[in-house]
Amino acid sequence: MPPVSSSLPFFDAVVIGAGAAGLFCAAQAGQRGLRVLLIDHATQVAEKIRISGGGRCNFTNRDLDVRAPQRHYVGQNPQFARSALSRFTPQDFIALVDKHGIGHHEKHKGQLFCDRSAEDIIAMLLAECATGHVQHWQPCSVKNVAFSPSSADRESAGSYQIDTDRGPVAARSLVIATGGLSIPKIGASDLGYRLARQFGLPLVAQRPGLVPLTFSGDAWAPYAQLAGLALPVEISTGVKKERMAFHEDLLFTHRGLSGPAVLQISSYWQPGQPLSIDLAPGVDLPAALLQAKARSRKLIANELAALVPSRLADAWAAQEAQWQRPINEASDKALHLLAERLARWQLVPTGTEGYKKAEVTLGGVDTRALSQQTMEAKAQPGLYCIGEVVDITGWLGGYNFQWAWASAHACAQAL
Ligand code: FDA
């Protein structure tokens, strides 16, 4: 590796990626008095914040239990996130949002959204960067990164030379905040993973998370007509200790299933595994159908429509000849079978909608290679990884941004 030239513009830290984690880290480090350069190749800053939460940015979640990150985070070792999450909590971020006068409200299960627009969060982060005198090069591409272990003219363990299309710079620390692979059309790239590999950091295989699931072939044909239908369900995958379940809304689409229930379970679903869906959670279907049988001569589908959405009732009753008759003529066995099929709908997705539709990327830089206090690579001084590039993935509901803020904060205090 060639030595880092002493004539280059020198920064205490170069942060690659001006998304949620990178902006927050740069701002905090700058406000500590460090000279910080923030680089991003996209034309616009923080595109994911802009499109998040339907344009209102679900920026954190009040229900986060910082002592038990495994409740809301996925990865090979979710406990890794505990240190950072407990040192920069949802309340800390809410205090910052309040300081900037940004109106917000709670929507569902602790999820906090901006009253007005996600642009308010971006403006806040840019203002924080300005307070920290952060230099911001955007759009700017990184061509190459090199590390020089010893540098005679600097009192540090080494320095990084970052070659960009605006020229080379040098830095004592390099922060990888390049996010994941989801939504490539707004700037996602694999640079973070490539840099991690270059410096010997192990990676956990990446795959789309918080993503709609797809089904194909004849098996899906009866359900394609339900596209657009949404209903509350219990969805689960895995068995025994590995079982994971969510009570959320499910949405039928033309190609498969989406909605919060499916996005959440997608982060736990393994290819080839079945999903189990209770389409009428909290309803005692066998009892309700048998009671209806005792008092009604209506078609089964019509009686079922009092218990689940009518389009669903029609589609289910159409599946078997024994369910296409007046309910008083149906056998108890047929009604039990119908109840069972609705309460335990078993299906195996053929795949996911992929990174084009995924909200996050599962996997990433292996947490075993990083310090949980500082996010610095254990074997590579001055190299830090924060945000989604790390193998920590949150549930839907503001948990991913909270990880971005918290990991950025932990890193910024250590730079
Ligand atoms: P982030 O993706 O924010 O930033 C990475 C930055 O690195 C980008 O600006 C990118 O341009 C830059 N970059 C990438 N490659 C580069 C390269 N080669 N050179 C230079 N720069 C490069 N989460 C949540 O908590 N609440 C929510 O409401 C939502 N909503 C939501 C909606 C949608 C549609 C998506 C896709 C995602 C969400 N998320 C979310 C997830 C959340 O957006 C995500 O987890 C965070 O933005 C991750 O923050 P990072 O800073 O790690 O990556």
Short mmCIF file of C-alpha atoms and ligand atoms in Angstrom, two decimals:
data_model
loop_
_atom_site.label_atom_id
_atom_site.label_comp_id
_atom_site.label_asym_id
_atom_site.label_seq_id
_atom_site.Cartn_x
_atom_site.Cartn_y
_atom_site.Cartn_z
CA MET A 1 0.00 0.00 0.00
CA PRO A 2 1.51 3.41 -0.93
CA PRO A 3 1.98 5.79 2.03
CA VAL A 4 -0.61 8.54 2.49
CA SER A 5 0.79 11.80 1.13
CA SER A 6 1.20 14.55 3.74
CA SER A 7 0.25 17.25 1.22
CA LEU A 8 -3.39 16.14 0.95
CA PRO A 9 -6.29 18.00 2.58
CA PHE A 10 -6.48 16.30 5.99
CA PHE A 11 -9.57 15.55 8.07
CA ASP A 12 -10.06 13.93 11.43
CA ALA A 13 -12.78 11.84 9.85
CA VAL A 14 -14.20 11.16 6.43
CA VAL A 15 -17.74 9.80 6.49
CA ILE A 16 -18.91 7.99 3.36
CA GLY A 17 -22.69 8.12 2.97
CA ALA A 18 -24.88 11.13 3.72
CA GLY A 19 -27.90 9.12 4.81
CA ALA A 20 -29.39 8.88 8.27
CA ALA A 21 -26.33 7.47 10.04
CA GLY A 22 -23.70 9.42 8.09
CA LEU A 23 -25.37 12.83 8.53
CA PHE A 24 -25.91 12.30 12.23
CA CYS A 25 -22.39 11.00 12.83
CA ALA A 26 -20.79 13.84 10.85
CA ALA A 27 -22.85 16.45 12.74
CA GLN A 28 -21.98 15.04 16.17
CA ALA A 29 -18.29 14.63 15.38
CA GLY A 30 -18.13 18.14 13.90
CA GLN A 31 -19.77 19.55 17.00
CA ARG A 32 -17.05 17.89 19.07
CA GLY A 33 -14.61 20.09 17.18
CA LEU A 34 -13.37 17.48 14.71
CA ARG A 35 -12.69 18.33 11.07
CA VAL A 36 -15.16 16.18 9.18
CA LEU A 37 -15.77 15.57 5.50
CA LEU A 38 -19.05 13.93 4.46
CA ILE A 39 -19.18 12.34 1.00
CA ASP A 40 -22.12 10.91 -0.94
CA HIS A 41 -22.40 9.88 -4.58
CA ALA A 42 -26.13 10.53 -4.93
CA THR A 43 -27.43 13.83 -6.27
CA GLN A 44 -29.73 14.37 -3.28
CA VAL A 45 -28.94 13.99 0.39
CA ALA A 46 -30.73 11.39 2.56
CA GLU A 47 -33.05 9.98 -0.09
CA LYS A 48 -34.25 7.19 2.20
CA ILE A 49 -35.27 9.61 4.91
CA ARG A 50 -37.17 11.56 2.23
CA ILE A 51 -39.27 8.55 1.14
CA SER A 52 -39.57 6.98 4.58
CA GLY A 53 -42.80 6.61 6.48
CA GLY A 54 -44.84 7.56 3.42
CA GLY A 55 -42.99 10.92 3.29
CA ARG A 56 -43.43 11.60 7.02
CA CYS A 57 -40.43 9.64 8.33
CA ASN A 58 -41.14 7.25 11.18
CA PHE A 59 -37.98 8.49 12.88
CA THR A 60 -38.02 6.39 16.07
CA ASN A 61 -40.12 4.14 18.27
CA ARG A 62 -41.07 4.83 21.87
CA ASP A 63 -41.55 1.10 22.60
CA LEU A 64 -37.89 0.24 22.04
CA ASP A 65 -36.56 -1.67 25.02
CA VAL A 66 -32.88 -0.80 24.92
CA ARG A 67 -32.06 -3.61 27.37
CA ALA A 68 -33.52 -6.26 25.06
CA PRO A 69 -32.63 -5.33 21.48
CA GLN A 70 -33.38 -8.88 20.30
CA ARG A 71 -37.08 -8.00 20.70
CA HIS A 72 -36.93 -5.54 17.81
CA TYR A 73 -33.72 -6.27 15.93
CA VAL A 74 -32.61 -9.13 13.67
CA GLY A 75 -29.04 -10.25 13.00
CA GLN A 76 -26.57 -12.88 14.12
CA ASN A 77 -26.12 -11.02 17.42
CA PRO A 78 -28.78 -8.35 18.08
CA GLN A 79 -27.33 -7.90 21.62
CA PHE A 80 -24.44 -6.09 19.94
CA ALA A 81 -26.79 -3.10 19.49
CA ARG A 82 -27.51 -2.76 23.21
CA SER A 83 -24.58 -0.53 24.10
CA ALA A 84 -25.21 2.07 21.39
CA LEU A 85 -29.00 1.96 21.77
CA SER A 86 -28.80 2.51 25.51
CA ARG A 87 -26.42 5.46 25.18
CA PHE A 88 -28.56 7.23 22.57
CA THR A 89 -32.21 6.41 23.16
CA PRO A 90 -35.44 7.28 21.35
CA GLN A 91 -35.95 9.98 24.02
CA ASP A 92 -32.61 11.56 23.07
CA PHE A 93 -33.64 11.77 19.43
CA ILE A 94 -37.10 13.07 20.35
CA ALA A 95 -35.41 15.80 22.42
CA LEU A 96 -33.40 16.84 19.34
CA VAL A 97 -36.50 16.86 17.15
CA ASP A 98 -38.27 18.97 19.78
CA LYS A 99 -35.31 21.35 19.98
CA HIS A 100 -35.74 21.97 16.25
CA GLY A 101 -39.46 22.58 16.70
CA ILE A 102 -40.49 19.66 14.51
CA GLY A 103 -44.07 18.60 15.20
CA HIS A 104 -44.59 14.86 15.54
CA HIS A 105 -47.21 12.33 16.54
CA GLU A 106 -47.48 8.69 17.53
CA LYS A 107 -49.35 6.54 15.03
CA HIS A 108 -49.31 2.89 16.01
CA LYS A 109 -47.32 0.78 18.47
CA GLY A 110 -44.95 3.56 19.56
CA GLN A 111 -44.12 4.74 16.03
CA LEU A 112 -43.31 8.47 15.84
CA PHE A 113 -43.87 10.38 12.60
CA CYS A 114 -43.33 14.01 11.55
CA ASP A 115 -46.59 15.99 11.44
CA ARG A 116 -45.47 17.78 8.27
CA SER A 117 -42.77 16.08 6.23
CA ALA A 118 -39.65 13.93 6.34
CA GLU A 119 -37.90 16.99 4.87
CA ASP A 120 -38.00 18.45 8.39
CA ILE A 121 -35.71 15.66 9.65
CA ILE A 122 -33.34 16.18 6.71
CA ALA A 123 -33.25 19.95 7.33
CA MET A 124 -32.56 19.27 11.01
CA LEU A 125 -29.65 16.95 10.23
CA LEU A 126 -28.18 19.42 7.72
CA ALA A 127 -28.51 22.23 10.28
CA GLU A 128 -26.71 20.05 12.83
CA CYS A 129 -23.95 19.41 10.27
CA ALA A 130 -23.65 23.14 9.61
CA THR A 131 -23.29 23.77 13.36
CA GLY A 132 -20.45 21.24 13.35
CA HIS A 133 -18.82 22.92 10.30
CA VAL A 134 -18.98 19.65 8.41
CA GLN A 135 -17.67 19.81 4.85
CA HIS A 136 -20.11 18.10 2.53
CA TRP A 137 -19.18 16.87 -0.95
CA GLN A 138 -22.17 15.66 -2.91
CA PRO A 139 -22.44 14.26 -5.51
CA CYS A 140 -18.98 12.83 -5.10
CA SER A 141 -17.82 9.31 -5.89
CA VAL A 142 -15.20 7.37 -4.00
CA LYS A 143 -12.78 5.72 -6.39
CA ASN A 144 -10.34 4.09 -4.04
CA VAL A 145 -9.41 3.91 -0.35
CA ALA A 146 -5.96 3.07 1.00
CA PHE A 147 -4.63 2.82 4.54
CA SER A 148 -1.17 3.76 5.63
CA PRO A 149 -0.41 2.15 9.02
CA SER A 150 2.20 4.65 10.08
CA SER A 151 2.53 8.24 9.09
CA ALA A 152 5.62 10.08 10.27
CA ASP A 153 4.02 13.54 10.32
CA ARG A 154 0.81 12.62 12.21
CA GLU A 155 0.31 11.47 15.74
CA SER A 156 -2.06 8.69 14.92
CA ALA A 157 -2.16 4.96 14.40
CA GLY A 158 -2.34 5.52 10.68
CA SER A 159 -4.35 7.33 8.09
CA TYR A 160 -6.64 6.73 5.19
CA GLN A 161 -6.30 8.16 1.72
CA ILE A 162 -9.64 8.46 -0.02
CA ASP A 163 -9.51 9.08 -3.77
CA THR A 164 -12.65 10.79 -4.97
CA ASP A 165 -13.75 12.36 -8.22
CA ARG A 166 -13.11 15.72 -6.52
CA GLY A 167 -9.54 14.72 -5.71
CA PRO A 168 -7.78 12.79 -2.95
CA VAL A 169 -8.10 13.52 0.78
CA ALA A 170 -6.56 12.01 3.87
CA ALA A 171 -8.16 11.23 7.22
CA ARG A 172 -7.30 9.75 10.58
CA SER A 173 -10.62 7.87 10.62
CA LEU A 174 -12.92 6.50 7.97
CA VAL A 175 -16.60 5.95 8.69
CA ILE A 176 -18.56 3.61 6.42
CA ALA A 177 -22.19 4.77 6.46
CA THR A 178 -23.22 3.58 3.02
CA GLY A 179 -26.39 1.75 4.10
CA GLY A 180 -27.75 -1.39 2.49
CA LEU A 181 -28.67 -2.54 -1.00
CA SER A 182 -32.36 -1.69 -1.02
CA ILE A 183 -33.78 0.72 -3.59
CA PRO A 184 -30.74 0.91 -5.90
CA LYS A 185 -32.33 3.64 -8.04
CA ILE A 186 -31.88 6.20 -5.25
CA GLY A 187 -28.23 5.54 -4.47
CA ALA A 188 -27.82 2.20 -2.72
CA SER A 189 -24.52 0.51 -3.54
CA ASP A 190 -22.28 -2.24 -2.26
CA LEU A 191 -19.33 0.08 -1.59
CA GLY A 192 -19.57 -0.42 2.17
CA TYR A 193 -19.38 -4.18 1.86
CA ARG A 194 -16.49 -3.92 -0.61
CA LEU A 195 -14.53 -1.64 1.74
CA ALA A 196 -15.25 -3.94 4.67
CA ARG A 197 -13.91 -6.87 2.65
CA GLN A 198 -10.86 -4.86 1.56
CA PHE A 199 -9.96 -4.34 5.22
CA GLY A 200 -10.57 -7.94 6.18
CA LEU A 201 -13.92 -7.52 7.97
CA PRO A 202 -16.17 -10.59 7.65
CA LEU A 203 -19.64 -10.15 6.18
CA VAL A 204 -22.91 -11.88 6.95
CA ALA A 205 -24.70 -12.78 3.69
CA GLN A 206 -27.10 -10.05 2.63
CA ARG A 207 -30.73 -10.48 1.59
CA PRO A 208 -33.78 -8.22 1.30
CA GLY A 209 -35.71 -7.57 4.52
CA LEU A 210 -39.04 -5.85 5.26
CA VAL A 211 -40.06 -6.93 1.79
CA PRO A 212 -43.26 -8.19 0.12
CA LEU A 213 -43.33 -11.94 -0.52
CA THR A 214 -44.25 -13.48 -3.86
CA PHE A 215 -46.10 -16.64 -4.86
CA SER A 216 -46.46 -18.09 -8.29
CA GLY A 217 -48.11 -20.80 -10.32
CA ASP A 218 -51.52 -22.40 -10.05
CA ALA A 219 -51.40 -22.47 -6.26
CA TRP A 220 -51.65 -18.66 -6.17
CA ALA A 221 -54.38 -18.36 -8.82
CA PRO A 222 -57.37 -18.46 -6.38
CA TYR A 223 -55.93 -15.58 -4.35
CA ALA A 224 -54.85 -13.24 -7.16
CA GLN A 225 -58.42 -11.92 -7.34
CA LEU A 226 -58.03 -10.63 -3.76
CA ALA A 227 -55.45 -7.98 -4.74
CA GLY A 228 -56.08 -4.80 -2.77
CA LEU A 229 -57.76 -6.55 0.18
CA ALA A 230 -56.29 -5.69 3.60
CA LEU A 231 -57.18 -7.30 6.92
CA PRO A 232 -55.66 -7.86 10.38
CA VAL A 233 -54.02 -11.27 10.79
CA GLU A 234 -51.60 -13.22 12.91
CA ILE A 235 -48.69 -14.36 10.76
CA SER A 236 -45.93 -16.71 11.86
CA THR A 237 -42.97 -18.68 10.59
CA GLY A 238 -40.59 -21.19 12.16
CA VAL A 239 -41.33 -23.69 14.91
CA LYS A 240 -40.76 -23.93 18.67
CA LYS A 241 -37.98 -21.60 19.85
CA GLU A 242 -37.48 -20.34 16.30
CA ARG A 243 -41.14 -19.39 15.87
CA MET A 244 -41.79 -15.70 15.20
CA ALA A 245 -45.27 -14.19 15.01
CA PHE A 246 -46.75 -10.74 14.31
CA HIS A 247 -50.25 -9.31 14.73
CA GLU A 248 -50.49 -6.75 11.95
CA ASP A 249 -52.37 -5.97 8.73
CA LEU A 250 -51.92 -8.17 5.69
CA LEU A 251 -52.35 -6.87 2.13
CA PHE A 252 -53.05 -9.07 -0.89
CA THR A 253 -51.22 -7.90 -4.02
CA HIS A 254 -51.26 -9.17 -7.62
CA ARG A 255 -48.02 -11.09 -7.11
CA GLY A 256 -48.37 -12.14 -3.48
CA LEU A 257 -48.63 -10.69 0.00
CA SER A 258 -47.53 -7.41 1.54
CA GLY A 259 -48.60 -5.06 4.34
CA PRO A 260 -46.93 -4.66 7.74
CA ALA A 261 -47.57 -8.29 8.76
CA VAL A 262 -45.69 -9.66 5.76
CA LEU A 263 -42.91 -7.06 5.81
CA GLN A 264 -42.22 -7.92 9.45
CA ILE A 265 -42.25 -11.69 8.96
CA SER A 266 -40.12 -11.43 5.79
CA SER A 267 -37.10 -10.55 7.95
CA TYR A 268 -37.46 -13.91 9.73
CA TRP A 269 -38.67 -16.04 6.81
CA GLN A 270 -36.13 -18.44 5.28
CA PRO A 271 -36.54 -19.53 1.65
CA GLY A 272 -38.48 -22.80 1.43
CA GLN A 273 -40.11 -22.33 4.86
CA PRO A 274 -43.91 -22.13 5.12
CA LEU A 275 -45.82 -19.22 6.60
CA SER A 276 -48.85 -19.81 8.77
CA ILE A 277 -51.56 -17.15 8.72
CA ASP A 278 -54.59 -16.83 10.96
CA LEU A 279 -57.02 -14.82 8.83
CA ALA A 280 -59.46 -14.29 11.69
CA PRO A 281 -57.36 -13.79 14.83
CA GLY A 282 -59.36 -13.61 18.02
CA VAL A 283 -62.45 -15.13 16.40
CA ASP A 284 -63.66 -18.58 17.52
CA LEU A 285 -64.49 -19.65 13.98
CA PRO A 286 -65.72 -23.23 14.68
CA ALA A 287 -68.14 -21.98 17.34
CA ALA A 288 -69.35 -19.06 15.21
CA LEU A 289 -69.95 -21.26 12.15
CA LEU A 290 -71.78 -23.95 14.17
CA GLN A 291 -73.99 -21.30 15.78
CA ALA A 292 -74.78 -19.90 12.33
CA LYS A 293 -75.63 -23.42 11.13
CA ALA A 294 -78.20 -23.76 13.92
CA ARG A 295 -80.07 -20.58 12.99
CA SER A 296 -79.48 -19.73 9.32
CA ARG A 297 -80.22 -21.05 5.82
CA LYS A 298 -77.87 -18.60 4.10
CA LEU A 299 -74.93 -19.72 2.00
CA ILE A 300 -71.78 -20.48 3.98
CA ALA A 301 -69.99 -17.62 2.19
CA ASN A 302 -72.65 -15.15 3.37
CA GLU A 303 -72.40 -16.27 6.99
CA LEU A 304 -68.61 -16.26 6.81
CA ALA A 305 -68.74 -12.67 5.55
CA ALA A 306 -69.91 -11.64 9.02
CA LEU A 307 -66.60 -12.93 10.42
CA VAL A 308 -64.01 -11.99 7.76
CA PRO A 309 -64.07 -9.54 4.81
CA SER A 310 -66.67 -10.67 2.26
CA ARG A 311 -64.17 -10.98 -0.63
CA LEU A 312 -62.12 -13.33 1.50
CA ALA A 313 -65.23 -15.28 2.52
CA ASP A 314 -66.20 -15.74 -1.15
CA ALA A 315 -62.70 -16.81 -2.18
CA TRP A 316 -62.44 -19.35 0.64
CA ALA A 317 -65.90 -20.84 0.24
CA ALA A 318 -65.23 -21.25 -3.50
CA GLN A 319 -62.33 -23.60 -2.78
CA GLU A 320 -64.44 -26.69 -1.94
CA ALA A 321 -67.81 -27.91 -3.26
CA GLN A 322 -68.86 -28.78 0.32
CA TRP A 323 -68.60 -25.06 1.27
CA GLN A 324 -70.81 -23.83 -1.59
CA ARG A 325 -74.14 -24.60 -0.01
CA PRO A 326 -76.51 -23.27 2.65
CA ILE A 327 -74.83 -23.43 6.03
CA ASN A 328 -77.63 -25.50 7.61
CA GLU A 329 -76.92 -28.25 5.04
CA ALA A 330 -73.18 -28.38 5.74
CA SER A 331 -71.69 -31.11 7.91
CA ASP A 332 -69.99 -30.10 11.15
CA LYS A 333 -66.82 -31.65 9.75
CA ALA A 334 -66.96 -29.41 6.67
CA LEU A 335 -67.37 -26.31 8.85
CA HIS A 336 -64.51 -27.35 11.12
CA LEU A 337 -62.30 -27.83 8.07
CA LEU A 338 -63.23 -24.38 6.77
CA ALA A 339 -62.44 -22.84 10.16
CA GLU A 340 -59.14 -24.67 10.27
CA ARG A 341 -58.13 -23.51 6.76
CA LEU A 342 -58.84 -19.89 7.68
CA ALA A 343 -57.11 -20.01 11.05
CA ARG A 344 -54.08 -21.92 9.79
CA TRP A 345 -53.55 -20.94 6.17
CA GLN A 346 -50.24 -22.57 5.28
CA LEU A 347 -48.31 -21.35 2.27
CA VAL A 348 -44.74 -21.32 1.01
CA PRO A 349 -43.60 -18.09 -0.68
CA THR A 350 -41.62 -18.59 -3.88
CA GLY A 351 -39.51 -15.52 -3.21
CA THR A 352 -39.47 -11.82 -2.36
CA GLU A 353 -39.95 -8.65 -4.38
CA GLY A 354 -36.19 -8.13 -3.94
CA TYR A 355 -34.11 -5.02 -3.27
CA LYS A 356 -36.33 -2.94 -5.58
CA LYS A 357 -39.07 -3.07 -2.93
CA ALA A 358 -37.22 -4.03 0.28
CA GLU A 359 -37.07 -1.39 3.00
CA VAL A 360 -33.85 -2.82 4.42
CA THR A 361 -30.99 -5.23 3.83
CA LEU A 362 -30.48 -8.08 6.26
CA GLY A 363 -26.89 -9.14 6.98
CA GLY A 364 -23.87 -6.93 6.42
CA VAL A 365 -20.68 -6.28 8.36
CA ASP A 366 -20.35 -9.02 10.98
CA THR A 367 -20.73 -7.48 14.43
CA ARG A 368 -18.00 -9.76 15.79
CA ALA A 369 -15.49 -7.64 13.88
CA LEU A 370 -16.65 -4.38 15.52
CA SER A 371 -16.49 -2.82 18.97
CA GLN A 372 -20.02 -2.46 20.32
CA GLN A 373 -18.99 0.66 22.26
CA THR A 374 -17.48 2.57 19.33
CA MET A 375 -18.36 0.70 16.12
CA GLU A 376 -14.65 0.65 15.26
CA ALA A 377 -13.23 -2.40 13.49
CA LYS A 378 -11.32 -4.40 16.08
CA ALA A 379 -8.51 -5.29 13.69
CA GLN A 380 -8.40 -2.12 11.62
CA PRO A 381 -7.66 1.08 13.59
CA GLY A 382 -9.67 4.12 12.55
CA LEU A 383 -12.22 2.21 10.45
CA TYR A 384 -15.84 2.47 11.65
CA CYS A 385 -19.09 0.97 10.34
CA ILE A 386 -22.48 2.45 11.30
CA GLY A 387 -26.14 2.15 10.34
CA GLU A 388 -27.61 -0.39 8.01
CA VAL A 389 -24.28 -1.60 6.56
CA VAL A 390 -23.84 -3.47 9.87
CA ASP A 391 -25.59 -6.82 10.48
CA ILE A 392 -28.27 -5.22 12.67
CA THR A 393 -31.73 -4.86 11.14
CA GLY A 394 -34.71 -3.39 12.90
CA TRP A 395 -38.38 -4.20 12.73
CA LEU A 396 -40.72 -1.97 10.80
CA GLY A 397 -41.73 1.01 12.93
CA GLY A 398 -38.81 3.43 13.37
CA TYR A 399 -36.33 0.88 14.73
CA ASN A 400 -33.99 1.16 11.75
CA PHE A 401 -33.62 4.90 12.05
CA GLN A 402 -33.07 4.57 15.79
CA TRP A 403 -30.22 2.15 15.06
CA ALA A 404 -28.80 4.63 12.53
CA TRP A 405 -28.90 7.49 15.10
CA ALA A 406 -27.56 5.37 17.97
CA SER A 407 -24.71 3.72 16.08
CA ALA A 408 -23.76 7.10 14.58
CA HIS A 409 -23.71 8.65 18.04
CA ALA A 410 -21.56 5.87 19.50
CA CYS A 411 -19.08 6.28 16.66
CA ALA A 412 -19.01 10.08 16.78
CA GLN A 413 -18.10 10.05 20.50
CA ALA A 414 -15.14 7.77 19.75
CA LEU A 415 -13.66 9.41 16.64
P1 FDA B 1 -28.95 5.22 4.19
O1 FDA B 1 -29.43 4.33 3.10
O2 FDA B 1 -29.89 6.14 4.84
O3 FDA B 1 -27.74 6.11 3.64
C1 FDA B 1 -26.68 5.57 2.90
C2 FDA B 1 -26.09 6.69 2.07
O4 FDA B 1 -24.89 6.19 1.48
C3 FDA B 1 -27.00 7.13 0.94
O5 FDA B 1 -27.16 8.52 0.99
C4 FDA B 1 -26.28 6.67 -0.31
O6 FDA B 1 -26.45 7.55 -1.40
C5 FDA B 1 -24.83 6.66 0.17
N1 FDA B 1 -24.00 5.77 -0.62
C6 FDA B 1 -24.24 4.49 -0.96
N2 FDA B 1 -23.27 4.03 -1.74
C7 FDA B 1 -22.35 5.03 -1.87
C8 FDA B 1 -21.15 5.14 -2.58
N3 FDA B 1 -20.68 4.13 -3.34
N4 FDA B 1 -20.47 6.32 -2.51
C9 FDA B 1 -20.97 7.34 -1.78
N5 FDA B 1 -22.12 7.30 -1.11
C10 FDA B 1 -22.82 6.13 -1.15
N6 FDA B 1 -36.70 3.09 8.72
C11 FDA B 1 -37.32 3.60 9.81
O7 FDA B 1 -36.81 3.47 10.92
N7 FDA B 1 -38.51 4.25 9.66
C12 FDA B 1 -39.12 4.42 8.45
O8 FDA B 1 -40.17 5.08 8.34
C13 FDA B 1 -38.50 3.83 7.32
N8 FDA B 1 -39.10 3.89 6.10
C14 FDA B 1 -38.45 3.38 4.99
C15 FDA B 1 -39.08 3.45 3.74
C16 FDA B 1 -38.43 2.97 2.62
C17 FDA B 1 -39.12 3.00 1.29
C18 FDA B 1 -37.12 2.44 2.76
C19 FDA B 1 -36.37 1.95 1.54
C20 FDA B 1 -36.50 2.36 3.99
C21 FDA B 1 -37.17 2.81 5.13
N9 FDA B 1 -36.59 2.72 6.39
C22 FDA B 1 -37.25 3.21 7.48
C23 FDA B 1 -35.23 2.15 6.58
C24 FDA B 1 -34.21 3.30 6.72
O9 FDA B 1 -34.41 4.21 5.65
C25 FDA B 1 -32.79 2.78 6.70
O10 FDA B 1 -32.63 1.71 7.59
C26 FDA B 1 -31.83 3.92 7.07
O11 FDA B 1 -31.93 4.94 6.12
C27 FDA B 1 -30.40 3.40 7.15
O12 FDA B 1 -29.57 4.49 7.37
P2 FDA B 1 -28.08 4.49 6.81
O13 FDA B 1 -27.56 5.84 7.02
O14 FDA B 1 -27.35 3.33 7.30
O15 FDA B 1 -28.27 4.25 5.24
#
